[in-house]
Coordinates of C-alpha atoms in Angstrom, one line a residue:
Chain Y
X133 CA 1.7 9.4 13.4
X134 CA -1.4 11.6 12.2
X135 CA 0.5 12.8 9.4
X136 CA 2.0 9.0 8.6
X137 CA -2.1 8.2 8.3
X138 CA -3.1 11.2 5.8
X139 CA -0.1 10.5 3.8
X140 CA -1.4 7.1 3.3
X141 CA -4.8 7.9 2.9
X142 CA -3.8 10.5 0.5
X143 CA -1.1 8.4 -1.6
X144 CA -3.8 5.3 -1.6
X145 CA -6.5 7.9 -3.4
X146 CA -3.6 9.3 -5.6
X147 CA -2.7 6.0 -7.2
X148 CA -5.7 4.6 -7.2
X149 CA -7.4 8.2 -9.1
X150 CA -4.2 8.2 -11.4
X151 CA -4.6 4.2 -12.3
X152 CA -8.6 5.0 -13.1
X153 CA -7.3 8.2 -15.3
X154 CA -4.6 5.8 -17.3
X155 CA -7.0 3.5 -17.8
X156 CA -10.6 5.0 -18.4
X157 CA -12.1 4.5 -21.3
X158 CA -14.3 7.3 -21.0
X159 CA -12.6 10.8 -21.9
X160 CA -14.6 12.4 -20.0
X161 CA -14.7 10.3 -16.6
X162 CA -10.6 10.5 -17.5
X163 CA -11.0 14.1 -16.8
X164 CA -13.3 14.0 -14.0
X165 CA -11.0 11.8 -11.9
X166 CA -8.1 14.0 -12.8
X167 CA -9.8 16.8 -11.5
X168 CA -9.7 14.4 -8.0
X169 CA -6.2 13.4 -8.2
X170 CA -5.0 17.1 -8.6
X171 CA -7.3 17.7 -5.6
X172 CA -5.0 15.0 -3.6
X173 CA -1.8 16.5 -4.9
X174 CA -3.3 19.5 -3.5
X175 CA -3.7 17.7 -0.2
X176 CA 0.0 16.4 -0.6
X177 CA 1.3 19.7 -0.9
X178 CA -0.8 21.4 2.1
X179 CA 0.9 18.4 4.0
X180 CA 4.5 19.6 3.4
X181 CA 3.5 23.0 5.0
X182 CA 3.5 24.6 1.2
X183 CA 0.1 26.3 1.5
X184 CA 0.7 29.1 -1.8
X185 CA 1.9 26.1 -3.9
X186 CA -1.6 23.9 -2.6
X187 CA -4.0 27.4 -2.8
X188 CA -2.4 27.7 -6.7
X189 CA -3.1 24.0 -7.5
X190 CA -6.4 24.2 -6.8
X191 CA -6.7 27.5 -8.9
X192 CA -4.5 26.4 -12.0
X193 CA -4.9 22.6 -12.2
X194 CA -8.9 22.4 -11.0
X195 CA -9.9 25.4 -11.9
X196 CA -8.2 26.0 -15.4
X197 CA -6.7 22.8 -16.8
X198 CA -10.1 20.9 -16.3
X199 CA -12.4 23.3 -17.6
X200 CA -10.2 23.7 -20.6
X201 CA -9.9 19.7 -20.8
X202 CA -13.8 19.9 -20.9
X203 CA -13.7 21.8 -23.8
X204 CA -11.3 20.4 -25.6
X205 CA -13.2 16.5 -25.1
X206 CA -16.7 19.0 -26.1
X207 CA -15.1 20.0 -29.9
X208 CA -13.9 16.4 -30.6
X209 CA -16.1 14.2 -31.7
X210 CA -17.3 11.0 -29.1
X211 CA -16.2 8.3 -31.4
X212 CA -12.9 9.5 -30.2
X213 CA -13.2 8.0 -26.3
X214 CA -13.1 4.0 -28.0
X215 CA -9.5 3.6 -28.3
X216 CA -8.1 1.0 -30.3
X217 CA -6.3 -1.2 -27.7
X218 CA -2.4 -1.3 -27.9
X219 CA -0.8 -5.3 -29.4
X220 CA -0.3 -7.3 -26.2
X221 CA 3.0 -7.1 -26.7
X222 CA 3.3 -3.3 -26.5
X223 CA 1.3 -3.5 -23.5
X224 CA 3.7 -6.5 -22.1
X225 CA 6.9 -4.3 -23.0
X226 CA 5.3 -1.0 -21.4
X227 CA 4.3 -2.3 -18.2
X228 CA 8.0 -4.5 -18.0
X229 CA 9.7 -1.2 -18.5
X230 CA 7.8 1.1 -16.0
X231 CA 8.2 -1.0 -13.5
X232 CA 11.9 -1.7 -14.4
X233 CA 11.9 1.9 -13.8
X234 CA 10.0 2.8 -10.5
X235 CA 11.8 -0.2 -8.9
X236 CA 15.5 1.1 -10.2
X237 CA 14.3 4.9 -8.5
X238 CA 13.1 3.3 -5.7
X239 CA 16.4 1.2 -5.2
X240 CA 18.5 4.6 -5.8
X241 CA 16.3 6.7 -3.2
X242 CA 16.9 4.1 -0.3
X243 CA 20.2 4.1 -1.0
X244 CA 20.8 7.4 -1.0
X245 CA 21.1 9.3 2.3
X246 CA 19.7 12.4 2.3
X247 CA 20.8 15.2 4.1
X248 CA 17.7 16.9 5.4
X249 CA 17.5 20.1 7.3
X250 CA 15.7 19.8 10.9
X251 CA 14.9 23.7 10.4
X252 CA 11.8 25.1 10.7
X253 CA 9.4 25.8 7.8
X254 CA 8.4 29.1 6.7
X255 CA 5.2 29.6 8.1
X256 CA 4.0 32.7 5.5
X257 CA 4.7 30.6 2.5
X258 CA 2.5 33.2 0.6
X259 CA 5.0 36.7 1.5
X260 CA 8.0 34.7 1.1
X261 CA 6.9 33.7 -2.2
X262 CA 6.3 37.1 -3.0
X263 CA 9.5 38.6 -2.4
X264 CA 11.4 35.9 -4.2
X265 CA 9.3 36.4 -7.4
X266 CA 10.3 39.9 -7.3
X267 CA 14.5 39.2 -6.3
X268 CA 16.1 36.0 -6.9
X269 CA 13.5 34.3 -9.7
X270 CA 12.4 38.2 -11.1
X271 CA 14.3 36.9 -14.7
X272 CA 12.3 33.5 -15.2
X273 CA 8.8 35.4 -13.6
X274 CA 9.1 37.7 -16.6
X275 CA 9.8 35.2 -19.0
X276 CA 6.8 33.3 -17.7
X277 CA 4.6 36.3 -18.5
X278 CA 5.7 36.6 -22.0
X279 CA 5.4 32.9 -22.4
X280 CA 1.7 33.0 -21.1
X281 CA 0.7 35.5 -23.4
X282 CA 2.4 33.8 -26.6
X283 CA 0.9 30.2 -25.2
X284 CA -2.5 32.6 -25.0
X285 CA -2.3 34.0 -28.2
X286 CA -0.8 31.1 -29.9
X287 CA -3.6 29.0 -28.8
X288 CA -6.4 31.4 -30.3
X289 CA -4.6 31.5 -33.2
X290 CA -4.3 27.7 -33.8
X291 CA -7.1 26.2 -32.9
X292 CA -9.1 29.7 -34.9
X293 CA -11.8 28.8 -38.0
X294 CA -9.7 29.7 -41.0
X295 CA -11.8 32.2 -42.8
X296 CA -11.8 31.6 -47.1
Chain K
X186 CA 8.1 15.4 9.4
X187 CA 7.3 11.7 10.5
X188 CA 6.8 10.7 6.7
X189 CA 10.6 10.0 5.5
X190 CA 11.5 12.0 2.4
X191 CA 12.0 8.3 0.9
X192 CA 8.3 7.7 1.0
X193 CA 7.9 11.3 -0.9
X194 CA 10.2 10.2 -3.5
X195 CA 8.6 6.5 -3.9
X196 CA 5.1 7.6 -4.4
X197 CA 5.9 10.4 -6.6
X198 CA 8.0 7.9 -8.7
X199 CA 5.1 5.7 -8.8
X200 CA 2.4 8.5 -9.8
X201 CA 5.4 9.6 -12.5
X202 CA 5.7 5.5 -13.5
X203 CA 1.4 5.4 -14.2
X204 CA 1.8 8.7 -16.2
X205 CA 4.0 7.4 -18.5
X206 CA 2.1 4.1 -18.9
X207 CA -0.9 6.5 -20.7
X208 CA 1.4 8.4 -22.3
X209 CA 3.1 4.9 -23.8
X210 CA -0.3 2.7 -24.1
X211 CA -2.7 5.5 -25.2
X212 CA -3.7 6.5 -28.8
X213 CA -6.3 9.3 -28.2
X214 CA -4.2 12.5 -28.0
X215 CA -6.4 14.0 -25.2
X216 CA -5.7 11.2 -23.6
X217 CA -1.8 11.8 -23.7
X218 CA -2.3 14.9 -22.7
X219 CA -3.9 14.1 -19.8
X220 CA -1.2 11.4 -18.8
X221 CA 1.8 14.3 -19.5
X222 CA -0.4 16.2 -16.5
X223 CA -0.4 13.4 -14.3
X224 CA 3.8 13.1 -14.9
X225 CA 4.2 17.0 -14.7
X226 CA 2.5 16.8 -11.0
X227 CA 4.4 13.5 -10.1
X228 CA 7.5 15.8 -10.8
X229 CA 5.6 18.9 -9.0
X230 CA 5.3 16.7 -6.1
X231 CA 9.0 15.9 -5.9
X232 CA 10.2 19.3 -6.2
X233 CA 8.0 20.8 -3.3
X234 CA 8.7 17.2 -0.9
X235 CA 12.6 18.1 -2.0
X236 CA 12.3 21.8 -0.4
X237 CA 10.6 20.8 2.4
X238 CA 12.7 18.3 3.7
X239 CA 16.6 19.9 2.3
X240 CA 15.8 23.4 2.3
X241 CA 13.3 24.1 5.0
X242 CA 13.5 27.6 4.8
X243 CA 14.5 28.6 1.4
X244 CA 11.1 27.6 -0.4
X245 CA 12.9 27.1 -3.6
X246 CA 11.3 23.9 -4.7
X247 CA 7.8 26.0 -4.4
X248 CA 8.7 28.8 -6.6
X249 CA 9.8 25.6 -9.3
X250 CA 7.1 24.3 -9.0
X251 CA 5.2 27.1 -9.1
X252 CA 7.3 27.8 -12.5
X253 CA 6.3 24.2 -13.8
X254 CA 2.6 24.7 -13.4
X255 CA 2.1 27.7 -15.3
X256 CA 4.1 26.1 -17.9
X257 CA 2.0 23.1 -17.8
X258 CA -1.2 25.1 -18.4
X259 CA 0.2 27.4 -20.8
X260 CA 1.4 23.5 -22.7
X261 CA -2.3 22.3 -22.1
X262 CA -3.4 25.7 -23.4
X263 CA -1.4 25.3 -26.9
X264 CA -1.4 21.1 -26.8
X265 CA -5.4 21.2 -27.3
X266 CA -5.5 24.2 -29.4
X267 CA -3.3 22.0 -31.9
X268 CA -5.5 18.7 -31.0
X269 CA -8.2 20.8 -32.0
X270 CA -6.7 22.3 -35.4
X271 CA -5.7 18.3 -36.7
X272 CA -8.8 17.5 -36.0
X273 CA -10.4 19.6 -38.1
X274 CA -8.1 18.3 -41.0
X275 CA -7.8 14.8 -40.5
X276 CA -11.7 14.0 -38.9
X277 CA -9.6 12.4 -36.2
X278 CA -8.1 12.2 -32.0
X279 CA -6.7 9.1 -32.9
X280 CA -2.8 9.8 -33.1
X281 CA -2.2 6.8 -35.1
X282 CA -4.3 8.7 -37.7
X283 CA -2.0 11.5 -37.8
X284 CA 0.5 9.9 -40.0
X285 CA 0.9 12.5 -42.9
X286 CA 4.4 13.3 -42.0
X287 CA 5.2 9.9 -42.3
X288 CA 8.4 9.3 -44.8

C-alpha cells in the first residue's frame, strides 16, 4: 500500500517535472527542473530495491549532466531560449502521434502477461554489481572506458578555440 | 512489489512519450538535448523495473542501465561540445539555422 502511495506521488512529480521541461521556455529553468525529474527517477529506482543504480543517478545525471548543461546554456547566447514556435499543424501531428504511441504500448503491456519472479532481491546491490562488472559485462566495461575517454577527448577537441 | 510491473511500463512509456514531444516540437538544440535525456531515463527506468520484477536476482537490467547512463553523459559530453562548435560558425542554437548541408 505504502509503496502504491510513493509510486504515485513519485510518477505524479515525474510527469508533471518532465511536461514543465518539454515545455519551458526558459533554457535554464528547462535545466533546473530536469535536475528534479532525475532526482525522482532516482526515487523510482531506490523504490525497486536498486540502490547502486539510484546512488549513480544522483552522481552522473545531477551531478554531471546538469552542471555540464549549465555551461553549455552559459556559452550560448540568451536570444537562444525564444524559440520560434512549431506550425499548428506540426504541433497537431506531434501530439496525435505520441499519444497514438503511448496508448498502442500501453495496450500491448496489459495484454501481455508477464512472467515475474516472486524471488527475493539482492540486497547488496552495490557487491553484486561489482563482481558482474568484472565477469560477465568485463567486455562492454572496457569498451565503456575507452569510449569515455574518446567522448572526453573528443569533446575538448570540438568545442576547442581554433588557434590562426 | 504491490506496484504491478504494468504500472512501471505505463509510466515509463509516458515519460519516453513527453521526451519525444521536445525532441519533435523543439528547435533550440539544447533543448533536444535535454528531451533525448528525459527518453534515455524513460528507457533507464524500464530496464531496472524489467530486472526487478523478471530477474530478481540477476540484477542484469542495473548493470544496462548502468551501461546506458555513462553513455548518455559521455553523448551529452560530445552533443554540447558540437552545439557549442556550430555556434560559433553559424551565430546560432536554433537548429533550423543549421541548414548548410541542405541539398
Amino acid at each position: 500500500m505504502i509503496e502504491q502511495v510513493i509510486f504515485f506521488a513519485l510518477a505524479a512529480v515525474a510527469i508533471i517535472s518532465a511536461i514543465a521541461v518539454v515545455l519551458s521556455r526558459n533554457l535554464f529553468h528547462a535545466v533546473m527542473i530536469l535536475g528534479g525529474f532525475l532526482l525522482t527517477i532516482a526515487g523510482f529506482y531506490f523504490l525497486l530495491n536498486a540502490d547502486f543504480v539510484g546512488i549513480m543517478q544522483v552522481f552522473v545525471y545531477v551531478g554531471g549532466v546538469i552542471v555540464v548543461m549549465l555551461f553549455g546554456i552559459m556559452l550560448t547566447p540568451h536570444e537562444a531560449n525564444i524559440t520560434n514556435a512549431a506550425k499548428l499543424q506540426q504541433k497537431l501531428g506531434t501530439y496525435i502521434a505520441v499519444a497514438a504511441l503511448i496508448g498502442l504500448l500501453a495496450m500491448i503491456f496489459i495484454r501481455t502477461t508477464f512472467i515475474t519472479s516472486p524471488a527475493e532481491p539482492v540486497k547488496d546491490t552495490v557487491s553484486l554489481a561489482g563482481k558482474l562488472f568484472m565477469t560477465n559485462y568485463v567486455l562492454p566495461f572496457e569498451v565503456i572506458s575507452v569510449l569515455l575517454l574518446a567522448a572526453l577527448v573528443g569533446a575538448i577537441i570540438v568545442a576547442r578555440k581554433e588557434e590562426h | 512489489m504491490n506496484v504491478p510491473l504494468e504500472w512501471w511500463l505505463i509510466l515509463s512509456a509516458v515519460l519516453f512519450g513527453i521526451g519525444l514531444i521536445g525532441v519533435l516540437l523543439r528547435r533550440n538544440a539544447v533543448m533536444i538535448l535535454l528531451s533525448v535525456e528525459l527518453m534515455l531515463n524513460a528507457s533507464n527506468l524500464n530496464l531496472v523495473a524489467f530486472s526487478r520484477y523478471i530477474t530478481p536476482n540477476l540484477a542484469s537490467g542495473q548493470m544496462f542501465a548502468l551501461f546506458v547512463m555513462a553513455v548518455a553523459a559521455a553523448e551529452v559530453a560530445v552533443g554540447l561540445a558540437i552545439i557549442l562548435s556550430i555556434y560559433r560558425n553559424v551565430r546560432s542554437v536554433d537548429l533550423d539555422d543549421f541548414n548548410i548541408f541542405r541539398w
